[in-house]
mmCIF file of C-alpha atoms in Angstrom:
data_model
loop_
_atom_site.group_PDB
_atom_site.id
_atom_site.type_symbol
_atom_site.label_atom_id
_atom_site.label_comp_id
_atom_site.label_asym_id
_atom_site.label_seq_id
_atom_site.Cartn_x
_atom_site.Cartn_y
_atom_site.Cartn_z
ATOM 1 C CA THR A 1133 -152.486 -2.017 -212.131
ATOM 2 C CA ILE A 1134 -149.893 -3.039 -209.544
ATOM 3 C CA GLU A 1135 -147.140 -0.444 -209.956
ATOM 4 C CA ILE A 1136 -144.864 -1.427 -207.049
ATOM 5 C CA SER A 1137 -144.844 -4.706 -205.148
ATOM 6 C CA LYS A 1138 -142.339 -5.349 -202.357
ATOM 7 C CA THR A 1139 -142.323 -7.323 -199.120
ATOM 8 C CA GLY A 1140 -144.550 -5.317 -196.797
ATOM 9 C CA ALA A 1141 -145.709 -2.713 -199.324
ATOM 10 C CA SER A 1142 -147.658 -2.384 -202.560
ATOM 11 C CA VAL A 1143 -148.719 0.530 -204.747
ATOM 12 C CA ILE A 1144 -151.742 0.110 -207.012
ATOM 13 C CA GLN A 1145 -152.972 2.540 -209.656
ATOM 14 C CA HIS A 1146 -156.713 2.223 -210.266
ATOM 15 C CA ASN A 1147 -157.947 4.810 -212.778
ATOM 16 C CA ASP A 1148 -157.144 8.144 -211.079
ATOM 17 C CA TYR A 1149 -156.693 6.579 -207.649
ATOM 18 C CA ARG A 1150 -153.223 5.816 -206.284
ATOM 19 C CA ILE A 1151 -153.488 3.259 -203.500
ATOM 20 C CA ALA A 1152 -150.478 2.712 -201.204
ATOM 21 C CA ILE A 1153 -150.747 -0.340 -198.924
ATOM 22 C CA THR A 1154 -148.294 -1.194 -196.138
ATOM 23 C CA TYR A 1155 -148.387 -4.199 -193.823
ATOM 24 C CA PRO A 1156 -146.105 -6.167 -191.451
ATOM 25 C CA PRO A 1157 -143.172 -6.606 -191.331
ATOM 26 C CA PHE A 1158 -142.704 -3.188 -193.024
ATOM 27 C CA SER A 1159 -145.322 -1.484 -190.789
ATOM 28 C CA GLU A 1160 -146.624 -2.554 -187.421
ATOM 29 C CA SER A 1161 -150.125 -2.888 -188.835
ATOM 30 C CA TYR A 1162 -152.034 -2.564 -192.084
ATOM 31 C CA GLU A 1163 -152.337 0.923 -193.558
ATOM 32 C CA ILE A 1164 -154.092 1.946 -196.763
ATOM 33 C CA THR A 1165 -153.654 5.427 -198.222
ATOM 34 C CA ILE A 1166 -155.722 6.468 -201.237
ATOM 35 C CA VAL A 1167 -154.785 9.606 -203.149
ATOM 36 C CA HIS A 1168 -157.022 11.117 -205.803
ATOM 37 C CA PRO A 1169 -156.291 14.247 -207.903
ATOM 38 C CA THR A 1170 -158.616 17.065 -206.947
ATOM 39 C CA VAL A 1171 -158.218 19.138 -210.111
ATOM 40 C CA LYS A 1172 -156.878 18.929 -213.652
ATOM 41 C CA LEU A 1173 -155.285 22.147 -214.899
ATOM 42 C CA SER A 1174 -153.967 23.441 -218.206
ATOM 43 C CA LEU A 1175 -151.233 26.070 -218.587
ATOM 44 C CA ASP A 1176 -153.970 28.700 -219.027
ATOM 45 C CA ASP A 1177 -154.899 28.181 -215.369
ATOM 46 C CA TYR A 1178 -151.466 29.267 -214.123
ATOM 47 C CA THR A 1179 -149.936 32.698 -213.676
ATOM 48 C CA ILE A 1180 -147.590 32.611 -216.658
ATOM 49 C CA SER A 1181 -146.130 35.744 -218.200
ATOM 50 C CA GLU A 1182 -145.983 36.185 -221.949
ATOM 51 C CA ALA A 1183 -142.185 35.860 -221.836
ATOM 52 C CA LEU A 1184 -142.372 32.571 -219.920
ATOM 53 C CA MET A 1185 -145.014 31.170 -222.266
ATOM 54 C CA LYS A 1186 -142.772 32.049 -225.231
ATOM 55 C CA ARG A 1187 -139.859 30.373 -223.460
ATOM 56 C CA LEU A 1188 -141.837 27.178 -222.827
ATOM 57 C CA THR A 1189 -143.043 27.171 -226.432
ATOM 58 C CA ASP A 1190 -139.838 28.039 -228.290
ATOM 59 C CA ARG A 1191 -136.733 27.419 -226.214
ATOM 60 C CA ALA A 1192 -137.103 25.554 -222.938
ATOM 61 C CA GLU A 1193 -135.992 21.952 -223.357
ATOM 62 C CA GLY A 1194 -134.385 21.316 -219.980
ATOM 63 C CA ILE A 1195 -137.128 22.213 -217.529
ATOM 64 C CA LEU A 1196 -137.035 21.391 -213.821
ATOM 65 C CA ILE A 1197 -140.273 21.711 -211.834
ATOM 66 C CA SER A 1198 -139.551 21.920 -208.115
ATOM 67 C CA GLY A 1199 -141.598 22.340 -204.987
ATOM 68 C CA ALA A 1200 -142.525 20.821 -201.647
ATOM 69 C CA PRO A 1201 -144.701 17.669 -201.463
ATOM 70 C CA GLY A 1202 -148.314 18.525 -202.325
ATOM 71 C CA SER A 1203 -147.418 21.895 -203.884
ATOM 72 C CA GLY A 1204 -148.762 20.983 -207.340
ATOM 73 C CA LYS A 1205 -145.616 19.908 -209.209
ATOM 74 C CA SER A 1206 -147.145 16.855 -210.885
ATOM 75 C CA THR A 1207 -150.281 18.814 -211.790
ATOM 76 C CA LEU A 1208 -148.132 21.401 -213.604
ATOM 77 C CA ALA A 1209 -146.121 18.614 -215.262
ATOM 78 C CA SER A 1210 -149.365 17.057 -216.529
ATOM 79 C CA GLY A 1211 -150.520 20.407 -217.891
ATOM 80 C CA LEU A 1212 -147.165 20.908 -219.625
ATOM 81 C CA ALA A 1213 -147.294 17.410 -221.148
ATOM 82 C CA ASN A 1214 -150.774 18.049 -222.532
ATOM 83 C CA PHE A 1215 -149.650 21.474 -223.798
ATOM 84 C CA TYR A 1216 -146.829 19.942 -225.833
ATOM 85 C CA HIS A 1217 -149.136 17.147 -227.043
ATOM 86 C CA ASP A 1218 -151.610 19.742 -228.305
ATOM 87 C CA GLN A 1219 -148.742 21.222 -230.347
ATOM 88 C CA ASP A 1220 -148.386 17.889 -232.167
ATOM 89 C CA LYS A 1221 -145.226 16.977 -230.268
ATOM 90 C CA ILE A 1222 -144.422 13.365 -229.391
ATOM 91 C CA VAL A 1223 -144.601 13.220 -225.595
ATOM 92 C CA LYS A 1224 -143.745 10.352 -223.244
ATOM 93 C CA THR A 1225 -143.572 10.086 -219.457
ATOM 94 C CA PHE A 1226 -141.321 8.301 -216.973
ATOM 95 C CA GLU A 1227 -143.339 7.493 -213.853
ATOM 96 C CA SER A 1228 -143.400 5.028 -210.993
ATOM 97 C CA PRO A 1229 -146.266 4.852 -210.167
ATOM 98 C CA ARG A 1230 -147.944 6.112 -213.365
ATOM 99 C CA ASP A 1231 -150.382 8.649 -211.945
ATOM 100 C CA LEU A 1232 -150.067 11.765 -214.150
ATOM 101 C CA GLN A 1233 -153.317 13.029 -215.701
ATOM 102 C CA VAL A 1234 -152.288 13.139 -219.348
ATOM 103 C CA ASP A 1235 -154.104 12.872 -222.664
ATOM 104 C CA ALA A 1236 -154.685 9.504 -224.317
ATOM 105 C CA GLY A 1237 -152.017 10.133 -226.966
ATOM 106 C CA ILE A 1238 -149.239 10.337 -224.360
ATOM 107 C CA THR A 1239 -147.591 7.012 -223.509
ATOM 108 C CA GLN A 1240 -146.714 6.535 -219.827
ATOM 109 C CA TYR A 1241 -143.605 4.410 -219.223
ATOM 110 C CA SER A 1242 -142.634 2.799 -215.922
ATOM 111 C CA LYS A 1243 -139.309 1.179 -214.951
ATOM 112 C CA LEU A 1244 -138.160 -1.570 -217.289
ATOM 113 C CA ASP A 1245 -136.570 -4.450 -215.357
ATOM 114 C CA GLY A 1246 -136.514 -2.192 -212.305
ATOM 115 C CA SER A 1247 -134.584 0.691 -213.873
ATOM 116 C CA PHE A 1248 -135.392 3.901 -215.751
ATOM 117 C CA ASP A 1249 -132.000 3.530 -217.444
ATOM 118 C CA ASN A 1250 -133.389 0.484 -219.281
ATOM 119 C CA THR A 1251 -136.530 2.465 -220.121
ATOM 120 C CA ALA A 1252 -134.334 5.195 -221.638
ATOM 121 C CA ASP A 1253 -132.855 2.690 -224.101
ATOM 122 C CA ILE A 1254 -136.343 1.979 -225.453
ATOM 123 C CA LEU A 1255 -137.371 5.652 -225.310
ATOM 124 C CA LEU A 1256 -134.678 6.722 -227.762
ATOM 125 C CA LEU A 1257 -136.005 4.252 -230.326
ATOM 126 C CA VAL A 1258 -139.431 5.969 -230.396
ATOM 127 C CA ARG A 1259 -137.883 9.443 -230.888
ATOM 128 C CA PRO A 1260 -139.917 11.625 -228.499
ATOM 129 C CA ASP A 1261 -139.830 15.417 -228.599
ATOM 130 C CA TYR A 1262 -140.432 15.738 -224.851
ATOM 131 C CA THR A 1263 -140.272 13.384 -221.876
ATOM 132 C CA ILE A 1264 -141.844 14.120 -218.491
ATOM 133 C CA PHE A 1265 -139.737 12.549 -215.694
ATOM 134 C CA ASP A 1266 -141.831 12.259 -212.511
ATOM 135 C CA GLU A 1267 -139.846 12.227 -210.331
ATOM 136 C CA VAL A 1268 -136.042 12.663 -210.335
ATOM 137 C CA ARG A 1269 -134.929 11.282 -206.993
ATOM 138 C CA ARG A 1270 -132.189 8.634 -207.019
ATOM 139 C CA ARG A 1271 -128.659 9.176 -208.321
ATOM 140 C CA GLU A 1272 -129.361 6.979 -211.359
ATOM 141 C CA ASP A 1273 -132.408 9.159 -212.136
ATOM 142 C CA PHE A 1274 -130.198 12.264 -212.370
ATOM 143 C CA THR A 1275 -127.817 10.425 -214.693
ATOM 144 C CA THR A 1276 -130.658 9.165 -216.909
ATOM 145 C CA PHE A 1277 -132.258 12.632 -217.041
ATOM 146 C CA SER A 1278 -128.927 14.227 -218.031
ATOM 147 C CA ASP A 1279 -128.070 11.601 -220.639
ATOM 148 C CA LEU A 1280 -131.458 11.933 -222.336
ATOM 149 C CA ARG A 1281 -131.250 15.737 -222.349
ATOM 150 C CA LEU A 1282 -127.755 15.695 -223.863
ATOM 151 C CA THR A 1283 -128.970 13.387 -226.647
ATOM 152 C CA GLY A 1284 -131.401 16.141 -227.695
ATOM 153 C CA VAL A 1285 -134.621 14.967 -226.028
ATOM 154 C CA GLY A 1286 -136.612 17.792 -224.415
ATOM 155 C CA MET A 1287 -136.830 16.927 -220.710
ATOM 156 C CA VAL A 1288 -139.229 18.071 -217.999
ATOM 157 C CA GLY A 1289 -138.159 16.838 -214.574
ATOM 158 C CA VAL A 1290 -140.156 16.878 -211.344
ATOM 159 C CA ILE A 1291 -138.157 17.094 -208.110
ATOM 160 C CA HIS A 1292 -138.932 17.560 -204.413
ATOM 161 C CA ALA A 1293 -137.241 20.700 -203.042
ATOM 162 C CA ASN A 1294 -138.146 23.527 -200.692
ATOM 163 C CA SER A 1295 -136.664 26.143 -203.023
ATOM 164 C CA PRO A 1296 -135.483 26.354 -206.643
ATOM 165 C CA LEU A 1297 -131.882 26.618 -205.400
ATOM 166 C CA ASP A 1298 -132.262 23.360 -203.476
ATOM 167 C CA ALA A 1299 -133.442 21.734 -206.712
ATOM 168 C CA ILE A 1300 -130.341 22.937 -208.591
ATOM 169 C CA GLN A 1301 -128.145 21.922 -205.653
ATOM 170 C CA ARG A 1302 -129.343 18.333 -205.966
ATOM 171 C CA PHE A 1303 -127.814 18.147 -209.454
ATOM 172 C CA ILE A 1304 -124.407 19.371 -208.231
ATOM 173 C CA GLY A 1305 -122.137 16.425 -207.590
ATOM 174 C CA LYS A 1306 -124.305 14.053 -209.589
ATOM 175 C CA ILE A 1307 -123.318 15.506 -212.971
ATOM 176 C CA GLU A 1308 -120.374 17.698 -213.977
ATOM 177 C CA LEU A 1309 -120.802 21.326 -212.958
ATOM 178 C CA GLY A 1310 -120.021 22.680 -216.438
ATOM 179 C CA ILE A 1311 -122.825 20.783 -218.164
ATOM 180 C CA ILE A 1312 -125.603 21.718 -215.717
ATOM 181 C CA PRO A 1313 -126.776 24.684 -217.890
ATOM 182 C CA ASN A 1314 -126.870 22.333 -220.897
ATOM 183 C CA VAL A 1315 -129.125 19.977 -218.942
ATOM 184 C CA LEU A 1316 -131.230 22.611 -217.153
ATOM 185 C CA ASP A 1317 -132.144 25.892 -218.814
ATOM 186 C CA THR A 1318 -135.351 26.715 -216.907
ATOM 187 C CA VAL A 1319 -136.072 26.005 -213.224
ATOM 188 C CA VAL A 1320 -139.686 26.509 -212.132
ATOM 189 C CA PHE A 1321 -140.674 26.628 -208.447
ATOM 190 C CA VAL A 1322 -144.278 25.774 -207.573
ATOM 191 C CA HIS A 1323 -145.927 26.857 -204.325
ATOM 192 C CA ASN A 1324 -149.570 26.531 -203.297
ATOM 193 C CA GLY A 1325 -150.518 25.270 -206.747
ATOM 194 C CA ASP A 1326 -149.077 28.175 -208.758
ATOM 195 C CA ILE A 1327 -145.759 29.206 -210.265
ATOM 196 C CA GLU A 1328 -143.918 31.332 -207.715
ATOM 197 C CA LYS A 1329 -140.474 31.766 -209.264
ATOM 198 C CA VAL A 1330 -138.595 30.929 -212.457
ATOM 199 C CA TYR A 1331 -134.811 30.851 -212.853
ATOM 200 C CA ASP A 1332 -132.722 30.936 -216.031
ATOM 201 C CA LEU A 1333 -129.282 29.252 -216.037
ATOM 202 C CA GLU A 1334 -126.343 30.230 -218.230
ATOM 203 C CA LEU A 1335 -122.644 29.306 -218.208
ATOM 204 C CA LYS A 1336 -120.075 32.096 -218.589
ATOM 205 C CA VAL A 1337 -116.340 32.473 -218.111
ATOM 206 C CA LYS A 1338 -115.909 35.483 -215.825
ATOM 207 C CA VAL A 1339 -114.601 36.762 -212.536
ATOM 208 C CA PRO A 1340 -117.181 35.818 -209.868
ATOM 209 C CA THR A 1341 -119.114 38.719 -208.401
ATOM 210 C CA GLY A 1342 -117.302 40.116 -205.377
ATOM 211 C CA MET A 1343 -113.839 39.181 -206.653
ATOM 212 C CA THR A 1344 -111.718 41.820 -208.353
ATOM 213 C CA GLU A 1345 -108.545 40.212 -209.669
ATOM 214 C CA SER A 1346 -108.888 39.363 -213.349
ATOM 215 C CA ASP A 1347 -106.779 36.202 -213.027
ATOM 216 C CA LEU A 1348 -109.556 34.696 -210.876
ATOM 217 C CA ALA A 1349 -111.767 34.241 -213.953
ATOM 218 C CA ARG A 1350 -113.353 30.805 -214.121
ATOM 219 C CA PRO A 1351 -116.463 29.045 -215.476
ATOM 220 C CA VAL A 1352 -119.439 30.476 -213.568
ATOM 221 C CA ILE A 1353 -123.084 29.404 -213.791
ATOM 222 C CA GLU A 1354 -125.282 32.491 -213.543
ATOM 223 C CA ILE A 1355 -128.716 31.991 -211.989
ATOM 224 C CA ARG A 1356 -130.988 34.833 -213.069
ATOM 225 C CA ASN A 1357 -134.564 35.677 -212.237
ATOM 226 C CA PHE A 1358 -136.257 34.907 -215.527
ATOM 227 C CA GLU A 1359 -138.847 37.689 -215.301
ATOM 228 C CA ASN A 1360 -136.473 40.647 -214.761
ATOM 229 C CA ASN A 1361 -133.099 39.096 -215.772
ATOM 230 C CA VAL A 1362 -131.551 40.098 -212.423
ATOM 231 C CA LEU A 1363 -128.530 38.015 -211.434
ATOM 232 C CA GLU A 1364 -129.374 36.471 -208.047
ATOM 233 C CA HIS A 1365 -126.865 33.636 -207.546
ATOM 234 C CA GLU A 1366 -123.681 32.214 -209.018
ATOM 235 C CA ILE A 1367 -122.311 28.666 -208.957
ATOM 236 C CA TYR A 1368 -118.583 28.102 -209.328
ATOM 237 C CA THR A 1369 -115.672 26.053 -207.999
ATOM 238 C CA PHE A 1370 -113.923 27.583 -204.982
ATOM 239 C CA GLY A 1371 -110.933 25.517 -203.955
ATOM 240 C CA GLU A 1372 -112.180 21.942 -204.170
ATOM 241 C CA GLU A 1373 -115.815 22.783 -203.445
ATOM 242 C CA ASN A 1374 -118.680 23.752 -205.731
ATOM 243 C CA VAL A 1375 -120.567 26.614 -204.119
ATOM 244 C CA ILE A 1376 -123.789 28.560 -204.720
ATOM 245 C CA VAL A 1377 -123.186 32.179 -203.775
ATOM 246 C CA PRO A 1378 -125.926 34.834 -203.532
ATOM 247 C CA VAL A 1379 -125.182 37.987 -205.494
ATOM 248 C CA VAL A 1380 -125.796 41.016 -203.341
ATOM 249 C CA LYS A 1381 -125.269 44.448 -204.769
ATOM 250 C CA ARG A 1382 -122.646 45.921 -202.476
ATOM 251 C CA GLU A 1383 -123.079 49.493 -201.308
ATOM 252 C CA LYS A 1384 -120.006 51.450 -202.246
ATOM 253 C CA ILE A 1385 -118.555 53.647 -199.521
ATOM 254 C CA GLY A 1386 -115.676 56.017 -198.980
ATOM 255 C CA ILE A 1387 -113.066 56.576 -201.639
ATOM 256 C CA GLU A 1388 -114.512 53.946 -204.015
ATOM 257 C CA LYS A 1389 -117.840 55.777 -204.176
ATOM 258 C CA LEU A 1390 -116.043 59.108 -204.628
ATOM 259 C CA ALA A 1391 -113.937 57.714 -207.484
ATOM 260 C CA GLU A 1392 -116.994 56.240 -209.195
ATOM 261 C CA ASP A 1393 -118.873 59.556 -208.954
ATOM 262 C CA LYS A 1394 -115.919 61.493 -210.372
ATOM 263 C CA ILE A 1395 -115.521 59.129 -213.335
ATOM 264 C CA LYS A 1396 -119.265 59.222 -213.947
ATOM 265 C CA ASP A 1397 -119.213 63.049 -213.945
ATOM 266 C CA TYR A 1398 -116.433 62.966 -216.552
ATOM 267 C CA PHE A 1399 -118.309 60.677 -218.948
ATOM 268 C CA GLN A 1400 -121.625 62.456 -218.510
ATOM 269 C CA ARG A 1401 -120.138 65.102 -220.786
ATOM 270 C CA TYR A 1402 -120.701 62.561 -223.566
ATOM 271 C CA ASP A 1403 -123.834 60.820 -222.235
ATOM 272 C CA SER A 1404 -125.924 62.214 -219.386
ATOM 273 C CA GLY A 1405 -127.076 58.672 -218.587
ATOM 274 C CA ALA A 1406 -123.566 57.168 -218.395
ATOM 275 C CA GLU A 1407 -123.099 54.404 -215.833
ATOM 276 C CA VAL A 1408 -119.832 53.379 -214.211
ATOM 277 C CA GLU A 1409 -118.817 50.085 -212.644
ATOM 278 C CA ILE A 1410 -115.472 49.736 -210.863
ATOM 279 C CA LEU A 1411 -114.021 46.323 -211.742
ATOM 280 C CA SER A 1412 -110.727 46.626 -209.842
ATOM 281 C CA GLU A 1413 -108.295 49.220 -208.561
ATOM 282 C CA ASN A 1414 -107.077 50.031 -212.069
ATOM 283 C CA ARG A 1415 -109.981 49.024 -214.282
ATOM 284 C CA VAL A 1416 -113.494 50.431 -214.776
ATOM 285 C CA LYS A 1417 -116.396 49.706 -217.105
ATOM 286 C CA VAL A 1418 -118.326 52.650 -218.518
ATOM 287 C CA ILE A 1419 -121.753 51.991 -220.048
ATOM 288 C CA VAL A 1420 -122.993 54.651 -222.466
ATOM 289 C CA HIS A 1421 -125.484 55.004 -225.288
ATOM 290 C CA GLU A 1422 -124.355 53.381 -228.515
ATOM 291 C CA ASP A 1423 -124.336 56.734 -230.351
ATOM 292 C CA CYS A 1424 -121.730 58.094 -227.907
ATOM 293 C CA VAL A 1425 -119.190 55.290 -228.237
ATOM 294 C CA ALA A 1426 -117.450 56.618 -231.354
ATOM 295 C CA SER A 1427 -116.877 60.096 -229.909
ATOM 296 C CA ILE A 1428 -115.450 58.624 -226.688
ATOM 297 C CA ILE A 1429 -113.073 56.288 -228.523
ATOM 298 C CA GLY A 1430 -111.948 58.901 -231.012
ATOM 299 C CA ARG A 1431 -110.173 58.339 -234.311
ATOM 300 C CA GLY A 1432 -107.756 55.455 -233.921
ATOM 301 C CA GLY A 1433 -108.449 55.359 -230.200
ATOM 302 C CA THR A 1434 -106.689 58.675 -229.558
ATOM 303 C CA ASN A 1435 -109.402 60.112 -227.336
ATOM 304 C CA ILE A 1436 -109.811 57.052 -225.091
ATOM 305 C CA ASN A 1437 -106.014 56.897 -224.754
ATOM 306 C CA GLU A 1438 -105.958 60.462 -223.475
ATOM 307 C CA ILE A 1439 -108.819 59.766 -221.057
ATOM 308 C CA GLU A 1440 -107.055 56.676 -219.689
ATOM 309 C CA LYS A 1441 -103.839 58.632 -219.132
ATOM 310 C CA PHE A 1442 -105.759 61.416 -217.439
ATOM 311 C CA LEU A 1443 -107.773 59.156 -215.127
ATOM 312 C CA LYS A 1444 -104.906 56.614 -214.739
ATOM 313 C CA VAL A 1445 -107.221 53.604 -215.117
ATOM 314 C CA HIS A 1446 -107.982 51.122 -217.894
ATOM 315 C CA ILE A 1447 -111.444 51.849 -219.304
ATOM 316 C CA ASP A 1448 -113.828 49.417 -220.976
ATOM 317 C CA ILE A 1449 -116.503 51.204 -223.000
ATOM 318 C CA VAL A 1450 -119.733 49.220 -223.343
ATOM 319 C CA ALA A 1451 -122.781 50.227 -225.360
ATOM 320 C CA LYS A 1452 -126.091 50.150 -223.484
ATOM 321 C CA ASP A 1453 -128.490 47.326 -224.307
ATOM 322 C CA SER A 1454 -125.624 45.391 -225.809
ATOM 323 C CA GLU A 1455 -123.666 42.421 -224.610
ATOM 324 C CA SER A 1456 -120.667 43.368 -226.715
ATOM 325 C CA LEU A 1457 -117.617 44.024 -224.626
ATOM 326 C CA SER A 1458 -115.284 46.928 -224.520
ATOM 327 C CA LEU A 1459 -114.165 48.850 -227.534
ATOM 328 C CA THR A 1460 -110.671 49.812 -226.586
ATOM 329 C CA SER A 1461 -107.524 51.217 -228.053
ATOM 330 C CA ASN A 1462 -105.356 48.451 -226.566
ATOM 331 C CA GLU A 1463 -106.106 45.668 -229.034
ATOM 332 C CA ILE A 1464 -102.916 43.893 -230.105
ATOM 333 C CA PRO A 1465 -102.331 41.645 -233.135
ATOM 334 C CA PHE A 1466 -101.407 37.991 -232.605
ATOM 335 C CA ASN A 1467 -100.873 34.711 -234.424
ATOM 336 C CA PHE A 1468 -102.865 31.650 -233.418
ATOM 337 C CA SER A 1469 -101.421 28.132 -233.555
ATOM 338 C CA GLU A 1470 -101.641 24.781 -231.783
ATOM 339 C CA SER A 1471 -99.142 22.338 -230.349
ATOM 340 C CA LYS A 1472 -99.954 18.801 -229.246
ATOM 341 C CA THR A 1473 -100.894 19.957 -225.752
ATOM 342 C CA ALA A 1474 -101.606 23.692 -225.913
ATOM 343 C CA LEU A 1475 -103.225 26.557 -227.784
ATOM 344 C CA LEU A 1476 -100.679 29.272 -228.620
ATOM 345 C CA LEU A 1477 -101.359 33.002 -229.039
ATOM 346 C CA THR A 1478 -98.128 34.710 -230.113
ATOM 347 C CA VAL A 1479 -97.663 38.496 -229.915
ATOM 348 C CA SER A 1480 -94.727 40.856 -230.233
ATOM 349 C CA ARG A 1481 -91.910 40.140 -227.728
ATOM 350 C CA GLU A 1482 -92.192 43.692 -226.401
ATOM 351 C CA TYR A 1483 -95.334 42.599 -224.529
ATOM 352 C CA THR A 1484 -93.559 39.794 -222.614
ATOM 353 C CA SER A 1485 -94.605 39.577 -218.915
ATOM 354 C CA MET A 1486 -97.552 41.933 -219.475
ATOM 355 C CA HIS A 1487 -101.193 40.934 -218.956
ATOM 356 C CA ALA A 1488 -103.911 40.726 -221.594
ATOM 357 C CA ASP A 1489 -107.640 40.033 -221.854
ATOM 358 C CA ILE A 1490 -108.956 37.472 -224.332
ATOM 359 C CA TYR A 1491 -112.327 38.157 -225.945
ATOM 360 C CA THR A 1492 -114.277 35.598 -227.971
ATOM 361 C CA ASN A 1493 -117.050 36.785 -230.273
ATOM 362 C CA ASP A 1494 -116.880 40.242 -228.615
ATOM 363 C CA LYS A 1495 -117.377 38.781 -225.125
ATOM 364 C CA PHE A 1496 -114.863 38.709 -222.291
ATOM 365 C CA PHE A 1497 -113.326 35.238 -221.996
ATOM 366 C CA ALA A 1498 -110.289 35.256 -219.684
ATOM 367 C CA SER A 1499 -107.312 37.271 -218.454
ATOM 368 C CA VAL A 1500 -103.848 35.838 -219.134
ATOM 369 C CA ARG A 1501 -100.163 36.632 -218.703
ATOM 370 C CA ILE A 1502 -97.968 36.947 -221.775
ATOM 371 C CA GLY A 1503 -95.032 34.579 -221.354
ATOM 372 C CA LYS A 1504 -91.522 34.375 -222.746
ATOM 373 C CA LYS A 1505 -91.032 35.230 -226.411
ATOM 374 C CA GLY A 1506 -94.475 36.844 -226.428
ATOM 375 C CA GLN A 1507 -96.349 33.545 -226.182
ATOM 376 C CA ILE A 1508 -99.603 32.834 -224.360
ATOM 377 C CA LYS A 1509 -99.917 29.103 -223.737
ATOM 378 C CA ILE A 1510 -103.315 27.671 -222.870
ATOM 379 C CA PRO A 1511 -103.321 23.910 -222.088
ATOM 380 C CA LYS A 1512 -105.897 22.115 -224.210
ATOM 381 C CA ARG A 1513 -107.056 19.987 -221.304
ATOM 382 C CA SER A 1514 -107.704 22.976 -219.025
ATOM 383 C CA ASP A 1515 -111.206 24.430 -218.611
ATOM 384 C CA ILE A 1516 -110.109 27.600 -220.423
ATOM 385 C CA GLY A 1517 -108.608 25.579 -223.279
ATOM 386 C CA ARG A 1518 -111.689 23.430 -223.756
ATOM 387 C CA ASN A 1519 -114.035 26.431 -223.582
ATOM 388 C CA LEU A 1520 -111.907 28.388 -226.063
ATOM 389 C CA LEU A 1521 -112.022 25.524 -228.558
ATOM 390 C CA ASN A 1522 -115.780 25.120 -228.094
ATOM 391 C CA SER A 1523 -116.631 28.823 -228.415
ATOM 392 C CA THR A 1524 -114.550 29.705 -231.480
ATOM 393 C CA SER A 1525 -114.275 28.405 -235.021
ATOM 394 C CA SER A 1526 -111.347 30.508 -236.290
ATOM 395 C CA GLN A 1527 -108.837 33.152 -235.223
ATOM 396 C CA ASP A 1528 -111.279 35.839 -236.371
ATOM 397 C CA ASP A 1529 -113.468 34.985 -233.362
ATOM 398 C CA ILE A 1530 -110.670 35.921 -230.943
ATOM 399 C CA GLN A 1531 -109.449 39.371 -229.888
ATOM 400 C CA LEU A 1532 -106.578 40.226 -227.550
ATOM 401 C CA PHE A 1533 -106.413 43.431 -225.498
ATOM 402 C CA LEU A 1534 -103.415 44.658 -223.539
ATOM 403 C CA LYS A 1535 -104.161 45.491 -219.920
ATOM 404 C CA ASP A 1536 -100.890 47.178 -218.984
ATOM 405 C CA PHE A 1537 -100.346 50.749 -220.151
#
């Protein structure tokens, strides 16, 4: 089958052989390159942890396989396609040329009228569960990959990159930063024919690591090592640029280390394994066992109030092995309403000009300033406004905590 035919070059697929032919005027002389797969592998032949296998089976639907040329990306993609086919999933491929080693029940699509975008129109009519895209290279390929993923099709993309971060970087600028985690949830890096590293992507609204002021909170894409859940990099907008920043655990020195040790000593009265994280000059997070939280808070928050006055810092108490955010005595009541352009959180006028933290579904969302007449106005078209609307269904999902005391 002639897969590609242009002036000076042709690519022919004959059974398992991919034959690339170049000739004048494209090359100074005739050249014929024949490539033949040396091995066909299944997922059982790779070093895959139980957690990763469960992820590939149950959750992963935006997979990106990256690696240098010849590292084994397409071989892994073929194995993944056959794996899904064996699970009675409908699997298709996007290829040019069509050289993946897949089972007979998997249809291999090429470009329709010279474009994968046209192929995507036909693909949606056959309702696949998974599509293998080998390879994502041109700008239109990134757009097609993203559009198909956002329509609900499970996508497995193959991309040339020397590192998994380079693979993610290639998506930045081609699609909106905020939807990257919706398009990519699992990034696999292949080296020397085996899986070397796997990253998990998740979007959160938070203060980027290394920054301390709460009003710097913004949408941040966390890139975590899938195997140990360690945060390794963050992607966020800094000024007008989108940046990937490595997360390095900073060694605390001097007075900061002394303060952390003193606060830790205080809370080890309640939990010998208490951990302390200094968030800013006047705010700390204390992580303790769930059984100790009630005694630290005290009835009606009386005990935590006394501790905060004694230590002269705002304290967030977090239960270990829980993503729930701080239980605190500074929760304030509010009324939620909407205008044509903004979301309105109205509190008592006595809190005017103070600062507050918004929590959604028990997770930190953003820090805000309480304006005139006790109103917090969040523009609907802002990132915070859109994320607040998307992450909540009623006022019961929102909590407001006073920061000033």
